[in-house]
Structures are given as structure tokens and as C-alpha cells.
Amino acid sequence: MPQSVTAGPAAGTTPDPPSPVRRSMPWVAAAVALAASLAAGLLSDAPTMWGLLPIALYAFLSLAGMNLLAVTGIAVASAVLVALPPLDETVDVLDGSLTDTVTIIGLIIVLGAAVGEVLRVTGVADCLVRNILRVTEGRGTTALMYGMMCACLVLVAGLGTLAGALAIAAPLLVPVAARAGFTRSATAVTMFLGGCAGLALAPFAGANVAIMKAADTGYLTYVLVGAGPLAVLSLLLAAVVVPWVQRRSAGQGDFYRPDELTKDADGDGPAEGAEAVRTRHATWVFVTVLVLTVFYAALTKASTTFPLIALPLMAVCTATAARLSPLRALKAFLAGARSLLPMFLLFWLLAVLFGFIDLLQPYDVVLETYGPGLRGMSALPFALTVAALGWVGVPGATAAQVVLISEVFGSLGTSLGITPAAWVIILLWASKADTYGPLPNANMVGAMGLARARRLPYLLWTGWALLIPACALYTILLIVLL
């Protein structure tokens, strides 16, 4: 499934492209940093704090807007130049990276996209949305609002991707919302809140798997202290925010056009027939397999590799129930996987990067030099500081951000007494906070574009309205846990 959605003209005008000088600045900085890396490699030996240079370079270039795959490649080059490892150590790092947890997370992301494409081709994703909307039919606008939110939540949680799931749901939800008198902005806010709650709960989303692995905890703990409170807060907040947006935007005439009210998307679904029966059967099979695999993972605290079995199993069971031919199912699976192969390469390069950094042992130097003073630091300020890094997150890869934060701060946090449950909150907020603000982001623009909305401030106000109570809630939970 695609990981980003272009909002189109409705999202606003295209900004002016950066000047050639501004575009070249990150590359100049990268060249200077690589030269400094070589000098450090020639003048120092491990353990050395120069091993932090590739991470600093990674953070700077990613925040400067450079392509994340290129950033990671440059950071790997920097680490190699600082380490200047012999051939046998280089081979060991490359060999170990193939089975590293970071690489496995990248593979999980690819498999999630593959399953999403199978759900799209079989019509299961469409059927899920229609069935949820049917439950709320005729029960009023509030019930419909929660039906739309739940449709987005379930689809995003099942697929593990926000943009891809909303792209499937939007063609069904928009005509329903338009018929009920929802404004464009209220529809966008509803989809955004529901989708983001689903992304936090998604059991096999790459970022969430990375959080559970880094915190060394299972899905049940992850939901109880981390994703669950955020999802509940989103559902409660919608009862206040969506009606407020509806009133304000209705006064501005932000309604859908008449031609957008005539589409048959009222939840009746496709015509009855053998194909419709197979689709419903496949939908129940998918939901059953998903629930069973999540239950098993929560009960047994399954390892990071479990999604490598669960995701293909869901795809095979769903395709079989839908009576999709093996060739067509394989084509759909490979098409979905192919769309995110660059993401797999990114995570493999991250595993290589951390492998070379481990040779330099910079964290050992940090703990030896500053350890006595840092160990006297209170755990709560440390936890809040690390969680706040989400406000300047790594663009485009929340799972990579989780891995990076865990590598940099994990050992220090453990020495300060940060518990696994507290790590769940820290890493969840560090990776999810920038989804809600304080600045516009791709998730906001994507939801707005799919809902055909035009007023970004409503999405921003919604994000801010969630940020404030969520920060307070997680701070209270950290105080209790620490």
C-alpha cells in the first residue's frame, strides 16, 4: 500500500521550489561531515565519541529534507570512515545486518503493504467499511460520525498504514458524509482522528513492532499504557471537536456539491451474488485470523519475527476464502510488497549503520564520561525529554525514528530505571506526537485531500486539541510508572 497521499489542488497551492543554493546546502554539509569522519577515523581508535557523528549527520540531513534513503547511505559512509574496519569486521557487520531486528522491521512493513493490496483486490477492505457503516445507518449524525471513525480505525489497524487505508475508505465515506450533511472539514477531521487512533493500535505496523521490541514488552502492555489511552482520548475528543468543526465550517459554506451526493455509497454494498458472498466470507476470515494472531501475540509475548508468519498467513487465508486464483493472489501480494521495497532497503541500511557504530562503542564512552552525573538525574525529566524528541521527528519513517531513539538513549534510560511500560509511552509519543502538530504534516494533508477539504487550520486545531490533553495524560502515567 502507498505510504503517502498527495492531496491535490484541494490541499492548497504548491510552494515555491527551494533555490539551487538551498538545495545544495545539505550535500555540502554531507561532504564536510564525510571529510571530518575520515579525519576522525585516521586520528582516533575505538571506543570513541566520534561514533556519534554519523547519528548527528543522519538527524541533520533528514531534518534538512533530504531523501531518507540517501541520508541513511551517507550516514553509513560516515560510520565506515570513522571506524575504518578491517575486511573481516566489515563482513561480520554486513552478515549480521541481514538478520538484525531493524531489518526484520523493514520486512514487516513490506509484508504489511502486501497484505493491504490483497485486501484491496479481494474487496475485503471495501466490505469492512460498508459493514461498519451499515451498523450506524439511521441512528443520527453522532452515530454516523463514530461509524466513520471506527471504519477508519479498523481499516488502518488491519492494514498498518494510514494513507493507504484512508485511500480505500475515502471513496465510501465521503458520499455517506455528504448525504448526512457533514462538511468537508468535519469529514476530514473525523477520518484523521479515526485513522490516527487505528495507526496507534495497529498490531503489526512497523513503528509499533519497533516500540514493543525496544521496550521488550508485548502487545497487551503496549495497548494498556500506550496506544489504548491515545485511541480512547481520540474517540472522546471527537464528540467535541467534530461538532465544533461542523458548526464553524458550515457557516463558511464548506459543504459538498450536489453531484457528490448522488453516488451509491450508502452502505448497501455491491449487488448480491456469488462474488459478494465470497467477499463477505473472506472478510470474516480476515477478521478472524487477525484477531487470533493478535490474541496469540498478546498471550505469548511473541517475538518480533511473529509478524513474518502472521502477515503472509492473513494474506493466504483471505485470498483462499475469496477464491482468488493463486497467480492473481501472488501478483497482488508482490505488487503491494514492491511498492515499499525502498523502505526495506532503508531499514537494512539502518541495521548496517548501527552495526558499524557498535564497533566504535560511543555509548560506552558517554556512560563512562558522564555516567556518574547522568545516573543522578531523575528518570521523569529524562523520559519527558526523550519523548519530546517526537516534535522534531525523522520525516517519513516513524519506525526508523523509534529504532534511532532506542539505540541512542536505550542504555542510558535503563541505567536510570526506565521501566518497559514507561519506554512504551516514551517511544510511542516520540514517534506519534508530530502526527498531531504543532506543524502541518503529510497525514493531515492526506486526510484533508482525500476528504476533498480545503481548510488546513481545522486539521491543525484538531491536532492541537489532542496534543494538550495527551501530553498531560502521558505525563501522569509516567509519574505513576516511574
Short mmCIF file of C-alpha atoms in Angstrom, two decimals:
data_model
loop_
_atom_site.label_atom_id
_atom_site.label_comp_id
_atom_site.label_asym_id
_atom_site.label_seq_id
_atom_site.Cartn_x
_atom_site.Cartn_y
_atom_site.Cartn_z
CA MET A 1 0.00 0.00 0.00
CA PRO A 2 1.24 3.54 -0.60
CA GLN A 3 2.62 5.32 2.42
CA SER A 4 1.80 8.86 1.40
CA VAL A 5 -1.05 10.54 -0.42
CA THR A 6 -0.88 13.71 -2.43
CA ALA A 7 -3.72 15.94 -1.52
CA GLY A 8 -4.09 17.57 -4.90
CA PRO A 9 -5.41 21.05 -5.60
CA ALA A 10 -7.79 20.93 -2.65
CA ALA A 11 -4.90 20.89 -0.25
CA GLY A 12 -3.69 24.28 -1.29
CA THR A 13 -1.18 25.82 -3.63
CA THR A 14 2.21 24.30 -4.36
CA PRO A 15 5.02 26.10 -2.53
CA ASP A 16 7.83 27.69 -4.47
CA PRO A 17 10.73 25.27 -5.04
CA PRO A 18 13.85 25.96 -2.96
CA SER A 19 16.69 27.86 -4.61
CA PRO A 20 19.66 25.91 -6.05
CA VAL A 21 21.86 27.19 -3.21
CA ARG A 22 19.43 25.98 -0.58
CA ARG A 23 19.09 22.59 -2.31
CA SER A 24 22.84 22.13 -2.35
CA MET A 25 23.42 23.02 1.31
CA PRO A 26 22.64 19.53 2.71
CA TRP A 27 25.03 17.97 0.19
CA VAL A 28 27.76 20.43 1.12
CA ALA A 29 27.18 19.63 4.80
CA ALA A 30 27.34 15.91 3.99
CA ALA A 31 30.66 16.34 2.14
CA VAL A 32 32.15 18.28 5.07
CA ALA A 33 30.91 15.66 7.55
CA LEU A 34 32.37 12.81 5.47
CA ALA A 35 35.73 14.57 5.39
CA ALA A 36 35.53 15.04 9.17
CA SER A 37 34.63 11.35 9.50
CA LEU A 38 37.74 10.29 7.59
CA ALA A 39 39.92 12.57 9.71
CA ALA A 40 38.37 11.15 12.87
CA GLY A 41 38.95 7.61 11.61
CA LEU A 42 42.62 8.29 10.95
CA LEU A 43 43.24 10.05 14.26
CA SER A 44 41.18 8.00 16.75
CA ASP A 45 40.51 4.42 17.74
CA ALA A 46 37.50 2.70 19.29
CA PRO A 47 35.95 3.33 21.72
CA THR A 48 35.41 6.93 20.66
CA MET A 49 32.67 9.53 20.85
CA TRP A 50 33.31 10.24 17.18
CA GLY A 51 30.93 7.31 16.67
CA LEU A 52 28.10 9.74 17.38
CA LEU A 53 28.99 11.78 14.29
CA PRO A 54 27.06 9.51 11.83
CA ILE A 55 23.93 9.78 14.03
CA ALA A 56 24.21 13.56 14.24
CA LEU A 57 24.68 13.67 10.46
CA TYR A 58 21.64 11.42 9.99
CA ALA A 59 19.45 13.68 12.13
CA PHE A 60 20.65 16.89 10.47
CA LEU A 61 20.26 15.72 6.87
CA SER A 62 16.83 14.16 7.48
CA LEU A 63 15.54 17.34 9.11
CA ALA A 64 17.00 19.31 6.20
CA GLY A 65 14.58 17.47 3.92
CA MET A 66 16.98 15.18 2.06
CA ASN A 67 15.65 11.85 0.79
CA LEU A 68 15.76 9.45 3.74
CA LEU A 69 17.35 6.62 1.75
CA ALA A 70 20.16 8.92 0.65
CA VAL A 71 20.54 10.21 4.21
CA THR A 72 20.96 6.69 5.55
CA GLY A 73 23.50 5.81 2.87
CA ILE A 74 25.55 8.90 3.71
CA ALA A 75 25.38 8.09 7.43
CA VAL A 76 26.63 4.55 6.71
CA ALA A 77 29.53 6.00 4.73
CA SER A 78 30.34 8.31 7.64
CA ALA A 79 30.32 5.39 10.09
CA VAL A 80 32.62 3.36 7.84
CA LEU A 81 35.06 6.24 7.52
CA VAL A 82 35.18 6.76 11.27
CA ALA A 83 35.55 3.05 12.01
CA LEU A 84 37.85 2.14 9.08
CA PRO A 85 37.14 -1.52 9.91
CA PRO A 86 39.24 -4.42 8.58
CA LEU A 87 37.64 -6.64 5.97
CA ASP A 88 36.62 -9.41 8.36
CA GLU A 89 34.76 -7.00 10.68
CA THR A 90 33.04 -5.39 7.68
CA VAL A 91 31.85 -8.81 6.51
CA ASP A 92 30.61 -9.62 10.03
CA VAL A 93 28.59 -6.37 10.18
CA LEU A 94 27.03 -6.94 6.75
CA ASP A 95 26.27 -10.56 7.57
CA GLY A 96 24.72 -9.70 10.94
CA SER A 97 22.60 -6.93 9.44
CA LEU A 98 20.64 -9.42 7.34
CA THR A 99 19.06 -10.98 10.44
CA ASP A 100 19.10 -7.86 12.61
CA THR A 101 15.85 -6.77 14.27
CA VAL A 102 15.94 -3.47 12.37
CA THR A 103 15.99 -5.29 9.03
CA ILE A 104 13.15 -7.54 10.19
CA ILE A 105 11.04 -4.46 10.96
CA GLY A 106 11.63 -3.24 7.41
CA LEU A 107 10.48 -6.61 6.09
CA ILE A 108 7.35 -6.42 8.27
CA ILE A 109 6.49 -3.05 6.71
CA VAL A 110 6.84 -4.56 3.23
CA LEU A 111 4.65 -7.55 4.14
CA GLY A 112 2.02 -5.21 5.61
CA ALA A 113 1.80 -3.39 2.28
CA ALA A 114 1.48 -6.75 0.51
CA VAL A 115 -1.44 -7.81 2.72
CA GLY A 116 -3.08 -4.44 2.14
CA GLU A 117 -3.03 -4.98 -1.61
CA VAL A 118 -4.59 -8.43 -1.21
CA LEU A 119 -7.38 -6.89 0.90
CA ARG A 120 -7.95 -4.29 -1.80
CA VAL A 121 -8.04 -6.78 -4.68
CA THR A 122 -10.38 -9.19 -2.86
CA GLY A 123 -12.75 -6.39 -1.86
CA VAL A 124 -12.32 -7.17 1.85
CA ALA A 125 -11.24 -3.63 2.69
CA ASP A 126 -14.32 -2.25 0.94
CA CYS A 127 -16.56 -4.76 2.70
CA LEU A 128 -15.16 -3.87 6.14
CA VAL A 129 -16.03 -0.20 5.69
CA ARG A 130 -19.52 -0.90 4.34
CA ASN A 131 -20.41 -3.29 7.16
CA ILE A 132 -19.32 -0.83 9.85
CA LEU A 133 -21.32 1.96 8.23
CA ARG A 134 -24.38 -0.30 7.99
CA VAL A 135 -24.43 -0.63 11.79
CA THR A 136 -24.80 3.15 12.20
CA GLU A 137 -27.34 3.60 9.42
CA GLY A 138 -30.39 5.64 10.52
CA ARG A 139 -29.03 6.30 14.02
CA GLY A 140 -28.24 10.00 13.67
CA THR A 141 -25.19 12.07 12.83
CA THR A 142 -23.30 11.28 16.05
CA ALA A 143 -23.59 7.54 15.44
CA LEU A 144 -22.54 8.08 11.82
CA MET A 145 -19.52 10.10 12.94
CA TYR A 146 -18.38 7.26 15.19
CA GLY A 147 -19.15 4.76 12.46
CA MET A 148 -16.86 6.65 10.08
CA MET A 149 -14.17 6.87 12.77
CA CYS A 150 -14.44 3.16 13.53
CA ALA A 151 -14.27 2.29 9.83
CA CYS A 152 -11.03 4.25 9.52
CA LEU A 153 -9.72 2.85 12.81
CA VAL A 154 -10.38 -0.80 11.89
CA LEU A 155 -9.04 -0.49 8.36
CA VAL A 156 -5.86 1.34 9.41
CA ALA A 157 -5.29 -1.07 12.31
CA GLY A 158 -5.71 -4.04 9.99
CA LEU A 159 -3.51 -2.70 7.20
CA GLY A 160 -0.95 -0.93 9.40
CA THR A 161 -0.79 2.10 7.12
CA LEU A 162 -2.69 5.38 7.46
CA ALA A 163 -2.56 6.82 3.96
CA GLY A 164 -3.21 3.52 2.16
CA ALA A 165 -6.18 2.61 4.37
CA LEU A 166 -7.78 6.06 4.16
CA ALA A 167 -7.36 6.00 0.38
CA ILE A 168 -9.51 2.85 0.34
CA ALA A 169 -12.07 4.16 2.83
CA ALA A 170 -12.49 7.69 1.47
CA PRO A 171 -14.49 6.85 -1.71
CA LEU A 172 -17.05 5.10 0.51
CA LEU A 173 -17.09 7.54 3.41
CA VAL A 174 -17.22 10.86 1.55
CA PRO A 175 -20.60 10.29 -0.22
CA VAL A 176 -22.12 8.98 3.03
CA ALA A 177 -20.87 12.03 4.94
CA ALA A 178 -22.09 14.34 2.17
CA ARG A 179 -25.59 12.83 2.25
CA ALA A 180 -25.74 13.29 6.02
CA GLY A 181 -24.84 16.98 5.72
CA PHE A 182 -21.26 16.75 7.00
CA THR A 183 -18.97 19.49 5.79
CA ARG A 184 -15.71 18.70 4.02
CA SER A 185 -13.66 19.82 7.03
CA ALA A 186 -15.72 17.80 9.53
CA THR A 187 -15.31 14.72 7.33
CA ALA A 188 -11.54 15.25 7.12
CA VAL A 189 -11.26 15.66 10.91
CA THR A 190 -13.33 12.51 11.50
CA MET A 191 -11.15 10.46 9.15
CA PHE A 192 -7.97 11.92 10.64
CA LEU A 193 -8.87 11.15 14.26
CA GLY A 194 -10.13 7.65 13.49
CA GLY A 195 -7.22 6.80 11.24
CA CYS A 196 -4.55 8.02 13.66
CA ALA A 197 -6.16 6.05 16.51
CA GLY A 198 -6.08 2.96 14.32
CA LEU A 199 -2.44 3.52 13.43
CA ALA A 200 -1.52 3.66 17.11
CA LEU A 201 -3.37 0.37 17.73
CA ALA A 202 -2.13 -1.48 14.62
CA PRO A 203 -0.55 -4.69 15.96
CA PHE A 204 1.75 -5.30 13.00
CA ALA A 205 2.62 -1.73 11.96
CA GLY A 206 6.40 -1.34 11.70
CA ALA A 207 6.68 1.52 14.19
CA ASN A 208 4.55 -0.29 16.77
CA VAL A 209 6.54 -3.51 16.39
CA ALA A 210 9.71 -1.42 16.86
CA ILE A 211 8.28 0.09 20.07
CA MET A 212 7.40 -3.30 21.52
CA LYS A 213 10.82 -4.67 20.62
CA ALA A 214 12.73 -1.70 22.04
CA ALA A 215 10.63 -1.70 25.24
CA ASP A 216 10.89 -5.51 25.48
CA THR A 217 7.17 -5.85 26.08
CA GLY A 218 4.11 -7.44 24.49
CA TYR A 219 1.10 -6.08 22.65
CA LEU A 220 -1.15 -6.14 25.72
CA THR A 221 1.14 -3.81 27.69
CA TYR A 222 1.62 -1.67 24.61
CA VAL A 223 -2.15 -1.15 24.32
CA LEU A 224 -2.85 -0.72 28.04
CA VAL A 225 -0.33 2.05 28.74
CA GLY A 226 0.38 3.47 25.30
CA ALA A 227 -1.93 3.09 22.31
CA GLY A 228 -5.13 2.44 24.26
CA PRO A 229 -5.23 5.78 26.12
CA LEU A 230 -4.46 7.64 22.88
CA ALA A 231 -7.24 5.84 20.99
CA VAL A 232 -9.79 6.39 23.78
CA LEU A 233 -8.81 10.06 24.03
CA SER A 234 -9.29 10.42 20.26
CA LEU A 235 -12.78 8.91 20.41
CA LEU A 236 -13.80 11.10 23.35
CA LEU A 237 -12.34 14.23 21.79
CA ALA A 238 -14.26 13.65 18.55
CA ALA A 239 -17.57 14.20 20.38
CA VAL A 240 -16.49 17.80 20.99
CA VAL A 241 -14.17 18.67 18.13
CA VAL A 242 -16.11 17.29 15.14
CA PRO A 243 -19.38 19.13 16.01
CA TRP A 244 -17.36 22.32 16.61
CA VAL A 245 -15.67 22.00 13.21
CA GLN A 246 -19.04 21.18 11.65
CA ARG A 247 -20.63 24.36 13.01
CA ARG A 248 -17.74 26.62 12.09
CA SER A 249 -17.21 25.22 8.59
CA ALA A 250 -20.95 25.06 7.86
CA GLY A 251 -21.08 28.81 8.45
CA GLN A 252 -18.46 29.14 5.71
CA GLY A 253 -20.48 27.06 3.22
CA ASP A 254 -18.00 24.17 3.33
CA PHE A 255 -20.49 21.59 2.03
CA TYR A 256 -20.08 19.03 -0.73
CA ARG A 257 -21.50 19.75 -4.16
CA PRO A 258 -24.79 18.13 -5.26
CA ASP A 259 -23.02 15.80 -7.68
CA GLU A 260 -21.06 14.39 -4.73
CA LEU A 261 -24.34 13.39 -3.03
CA THR A 262 -25.56 11.07 -5.78
CA LYS A 263 -23.03 8.26 -5.57
CA ASP A 264 -24.33 4.93 -4.28
CA ALA A 265 -22.13 4.62 -1.22
CA ASP A 266 -24.77 4.47 1.46
CA GLY A 267 -23.57 1.14 2.80
CA ASP A 268 -25.81 -1.07 0.57
CA GLY A 269 -22.71 -2.68 -0.90
CA PRO A 270 -22.39 -4.46 -4.21
CA ALA A 271 -25.17 -6.47 -5.75
CA GLU A 272 -25.89 -9.89 -4.27
CA GLY A 273 -24.23 -12.81 -6.00
CA ALA A 274 -21.54 -15.42 -5.69
CA GLU A 275 -18.78 -12.81 -5.73
CA ALA A 276 -20.42 -10.75 -2.96
CA VAL A 277 -20.86 -13.87 -0.83
CA ARG A 278 -17.20 -14.79 -1.32
CA THR A 279 -16.14 -11.28 -0.36
CA ARG A 280 -18.17 -11.37 2.86
CA HIS A 281 -16.76 -14.80 3.65
CA ALA A 282 -13.22 -13.57 3.03
CA THR A 283 -13.85 -10.55 5.24
CA TRP A 284 -14.89 -12.73 8.16
CA VAL A 285 -11.89 -14.98 7.58
CA PHE A 286 -9.53 -11.99 7.59
CA VAL A 287 -11.03 -10.54 10.77
CA THR A 288 -10.92 -13.94 12.48
CA VAL A 289 -7.29 -14.60 11.55
CA LEU A 290 -6.32 -11.06 12.57
CA VAL A 291 -8.00 -11.39 15.99
CA LEU A 292 -6.50 -14.84 16.59
CA THR A 293 -2.98 -13.76 15.67
CA VAL A 294 -3.19 -10.63 17.83
CA PHE A 295 -4.58 -12.69 20.71
CA TYR A 296 -1.78 -15.23 20.33
CA ALA A 297 0.86 -12.49 20.17
CA ALA A 298 -0.52 -10.81 23.29
CA LEU A 299 -0.86 -14.08 25.19
CA THR A 300 2.59 -15.43 24.38
CA LYS A 301 4.50 -12.13 24.07
CA ALA A 302 5.54 -13.33 20.61
CA SER A 303 8.88 -12.17 19.28
CA THR A 304 9.49 -9.56 16.60
CA THR A 305 9.59 -12.29 13.96
CA PHE A 306 5.97 -13.34 14.58
CA PRO A 307 4.50 -10.84 12.05
CA LEU A 308 6.68 -12.52 9.39
CA ILE A 309 4.38 -15.53 9.84
CA ALA A 310 1.13 -13.75 10.73
CA LEU A 311 1.02 -11.35 7.78
CA PRO A 312 1.52 -13.91 4.98
CA LEU A 313 -0.94 -16.19 6.79
CA MET A 314 -3.59 -13.45 6.71
CA ALA A 315 -2.94 -12.88 3.00
CA VAL A 316 -3.17 -16.59 2.14
CA CYS A 317 -6.33 -17.19 4.21
CA THR A 318 -8.07 -14.10 2.81
CA ALA A 319 -7.17 -14.88 -0.81
CA THR A 320 -8.25 -18.50 -0.39
CA ALA A 321 -11.58 -17.54 1.18
CA ALA A 322 -12.20 -15.07 -1.66
CA ARG A 323 -11.34 -17.85 -4.15
CA LEU A 324 -8.70 -15.69 -5.71
CA SER A 325 -6.54 -17.69 -8.09
CA PRO A 326 -3.04 -18.39 -6.74
CA LEU A 327 -1.47 -16.44 -9.60
CA ARG A 328 -3.66 -13.38 -9.07
CA ALA A 329 -3.15 -13.51 -5.31
CA LEU A 330 0.61 -13.74 -5.79
CA LYS A 331 0.58 -10.81 -8.21
CA ALA A 332 -1.39 -8.68 -5.72
CA PHE A 333 0.93 -9.68 -2.87
CA LEU A 334 4.06 -8.87 -4.87
CA ALA A 335 2.59 -5.60 -6.17
CA GLY A 336 1.95 -4.42 -2.63
CA ALA A 337 5.38 -5.54 -1.45
CA ARG A 338 7.13 -3.92 -4.42
CA SER A 339 5.71 -0.52 -3.55
CA LEU A 340 7.69 -0.46 -0.30
CA LEU A 341 10.93 -2.20 -1.24
CA PRO A 342 12.81 1.11 -0.78
CA MET A 343 11.60 1.07 2.83
CA PHE A 344 13.12 -2.38 3.30
CA LEU A 345 16.42 -1.13 1.86
CA LEU A 346 16.26 1.83 4.25
CA PHE A 347 15.94 -0.42 7.28
CA TRP A 348 18.68 -2.75 6.12
CA LEU A 349 20.98 0.26 5.77
CA LEU A 350 19.96 1.35 9.28
CA ALA A 351 20.97 -2.08 10.59
CA VAL A 352 24.33 -1.72 8.83
CA LEU A 353 24.73 1.80 10.27
CA PHE A 354 24.14 0.63 13.84
CA GLY A 355 26.47 -2.32 13.26
CA PHE A 356 29.38 -0.05 12.34
CA ILE A 357 28.54 2.35 15.18
CA ASP A 358 28.68 -0.57 17.61
CA LEU A 359 32.29 -1.13 16.51
CA LEU A 360 33.08 2.41 17.67
CA GLN A 361 31.39 1.99 21.08
CA PRO A 362 30.49 5.69 21.51
CA TYR A 363 27.82 4.98 24.13
CA ASP A 364 30.38 3.29 26.36
CA VAL A 365 32.42 6.49 26.29
CA VAL A 366 29.36 8.61 27.04
CA LEU A 367 28.40 6.46 30.02
CA GLU A 368 31.97 6.34 31.32
CA THR A 369 32.44 10.10 30.97
CA TYR A 370 29.03 11.39 32.01
CA GLY A 371 27.55 8.31 33.66
CA PRO A 372 28.00 9.33 37.31
CA GLY A 373 26.28 12.67 36.75
CA LEU A 374 23.59 11.25 34.49
CA ARG A 375 22.74 8.44 36.89
CA GLY A 376 21.92 11.06 39.46
CA MET A 377 19.35 12.53 37.07
CA SER A 378 15.69 11.87 37.80
CA ALA A 379 14.03 9.38 35.47
CA LEU A 380 10.96 11.57 34.82
CA PRO A 381 12.77 14.59 33.27
CA PHE A 382 14.80 12.18 31.14
CA ALA A 383 11.63 10.42 29.97
CA LEU A 384 9.84 13.67 29.10
CA THR A 385 12.89 14.99 27.26
CA VAL A 386 13.25 11.90 25.08
CA ALA A 387 9.51 11.78 24.41
CA ALA A 388 9.63 15.43 23.31
CA LEU A 389 12.04 14.48 20.51
CA GLY A 390 8.92 13.45 18.58
CA TRP A 391 8.26 17.11 17.89
CA VAL A 392 11.29 17.15 15.61
CA GLY A 393 10.89 13.60 14.32
CA VAL A 394 12.59 11.87 11.42
CA PRO A 395 10.40 12.74 8.41
CA GLY A 396 8.72 9.83 6.65
CA ALA A 397 9.79 6.93 8.85
CA THR A 398 8.41 6.70 12.38
CA ALA A 399 9.74 3.14 12.78
CA ALA A 400 13.22 4.37 11.92
CA GLN A 401 12.78 7.12 14.47
CA VAL A 402 11.88 4.60 17.19
CA VAL A 403 14.92 2.50 16.35
CA LEU A 404 17.18 5.54 16.38
CA ILE A 405 15.92 6.79 19.75
CA SER A 406 16.21 3.32 21.24
CA GLU A 407 19.80 2.95 20.03
CA VAL A 408 20.85 6.36 21.32
CA PHE A 409 19.01 6.51 24.65
CA GLY A 410 18.15 2.91 25.50
CA SER A 411 21.16 2.02 27.64
CA LEU A 412 21.09 5.32 29.49
CA GLY A 413 17.37 5.05 30.15
CA THR A 414 17.76 1.54 31.54
CA SER A 415 20.51 2.75 33.87
CA LEU A 416 18.13 5.46 35.15
CA GLY A 417 15.43 2.92 35.93
CA ILE A 418 13.08 3.47 32.97
CA THR A 419 10.66 0.52 33.05
CA PRO A 420 9.40 -1.32 29.93
CA ALA A 421 5.92 0.21 30.32
CA ALA A 422 7.44 3.69 30.60
CA TRP A 423 9.51 3.03 27.48
CA VAL A 424 6.29 2.21 25.62
CA ILE A 425 4.91 5.68 26.44
CA ILE A 426 8.20 7.44 25.67
CA LEU A 427 8.70 5.78 22.29
CA LEU A 428 5.03 5.97 21.31
CA TRP A 429 4.87 9.69 21.98
CA ALA A 430 8.28 10.31 20.44
CA SER A 431 7.09 8.70 17.21
CA LYS A 432 3.43 9.86 17.14
CA ALA A 433 3.46 13.40 18.57
CA ASP A 434 4.37 15.14 15.31
CA THR A 435 1.33 13.48 13.67
CA TYR A 436 -0.86 15.89 15.64
CA GLY A 437 1.26 19.04 15.39
CA PRO A 438 2.34 21.63 16.09
CA LEU A 439 3.05 21.99 12.35
CA PRO A 440 1.17 20.67 9.30
CA ASN A 441 2.27 17.21 8.16
CA ALA A 442 1.62 14.65 5.46
CA ASN A 443 -1.01 12.80 7.50
CA MET A 444 -3.10 15.95 7.93
CA VAL A 445 -2.77 16.93 4.30
CA GLY A 446 -3.53 13.38 3.16
CA ALA A 447 -6.77 13.16 5.17
CA MET A 448 -7.76 16.63 4.01
CA GLY A 449 -7.12 15.82 0.35
CA LEU A 450 -9.00 12.51 0.47
CA ALA A 451 -11.99 14.23 2.09
CA ARG A 452 -11.78 16.96 -0.59
CA ALA A 453 -11.41 19.58 2.13
CA ARG A 454 -9.66 22.90 1.67
CA ARG A 455 -9.11 24.36 5.15
CA LEU A 456 -5.95 23.07 6.81
CA PRO A 457 -6.40 25.14 10.02
CA TYR A 458 -9.24 22.84 11.13
CA LEU A 459 -6.88 19.86 11.00
CA LEU A 460 -4.23 21.81 12.88
CA TRP A 461 -6.69 22.89 15.59
CA THR A 462 -7.81 19.28 15.94
CA GLY A 463 -4.22 18.12 16.35
CA TRP A 464 -3.51 20.78 18.96
CA ALA A 465 -6.72 19.91 20.81
CA LEU A 466 -5.45 16.33 21.13
CA LEU A 467 -1.83 17.23 21.88
CA ILE A 468 -2.56 19.14 25.09
CA PRO A 469 -4.62 16.50 26.95
CA ALA A 470 -2.46 13.68 25.56
CA CYS A 471 0.71 15.33 26.90
CA ALA A 472 -0.96 15.73 30.30
CA LEU A 473 -2.26 12.14 30.28
CA TYR A 474 1.09 10.59 29.38
CA THR A 475 2.91 12.77 31.91
CA ILE A 476 0.59 11.48 34.64
CA LEU A 477 1.13 7.89 33.50
CA LEU A 478 4.91 8.37 33.55
CA ILE A 479 4.74 9.83 37.07
CA VAL A 480 2.80 6.72 38.18
CA LEU A 481 5.13 4.28 36.38
CA LEU A 482 8.38 5.96 37.46
#
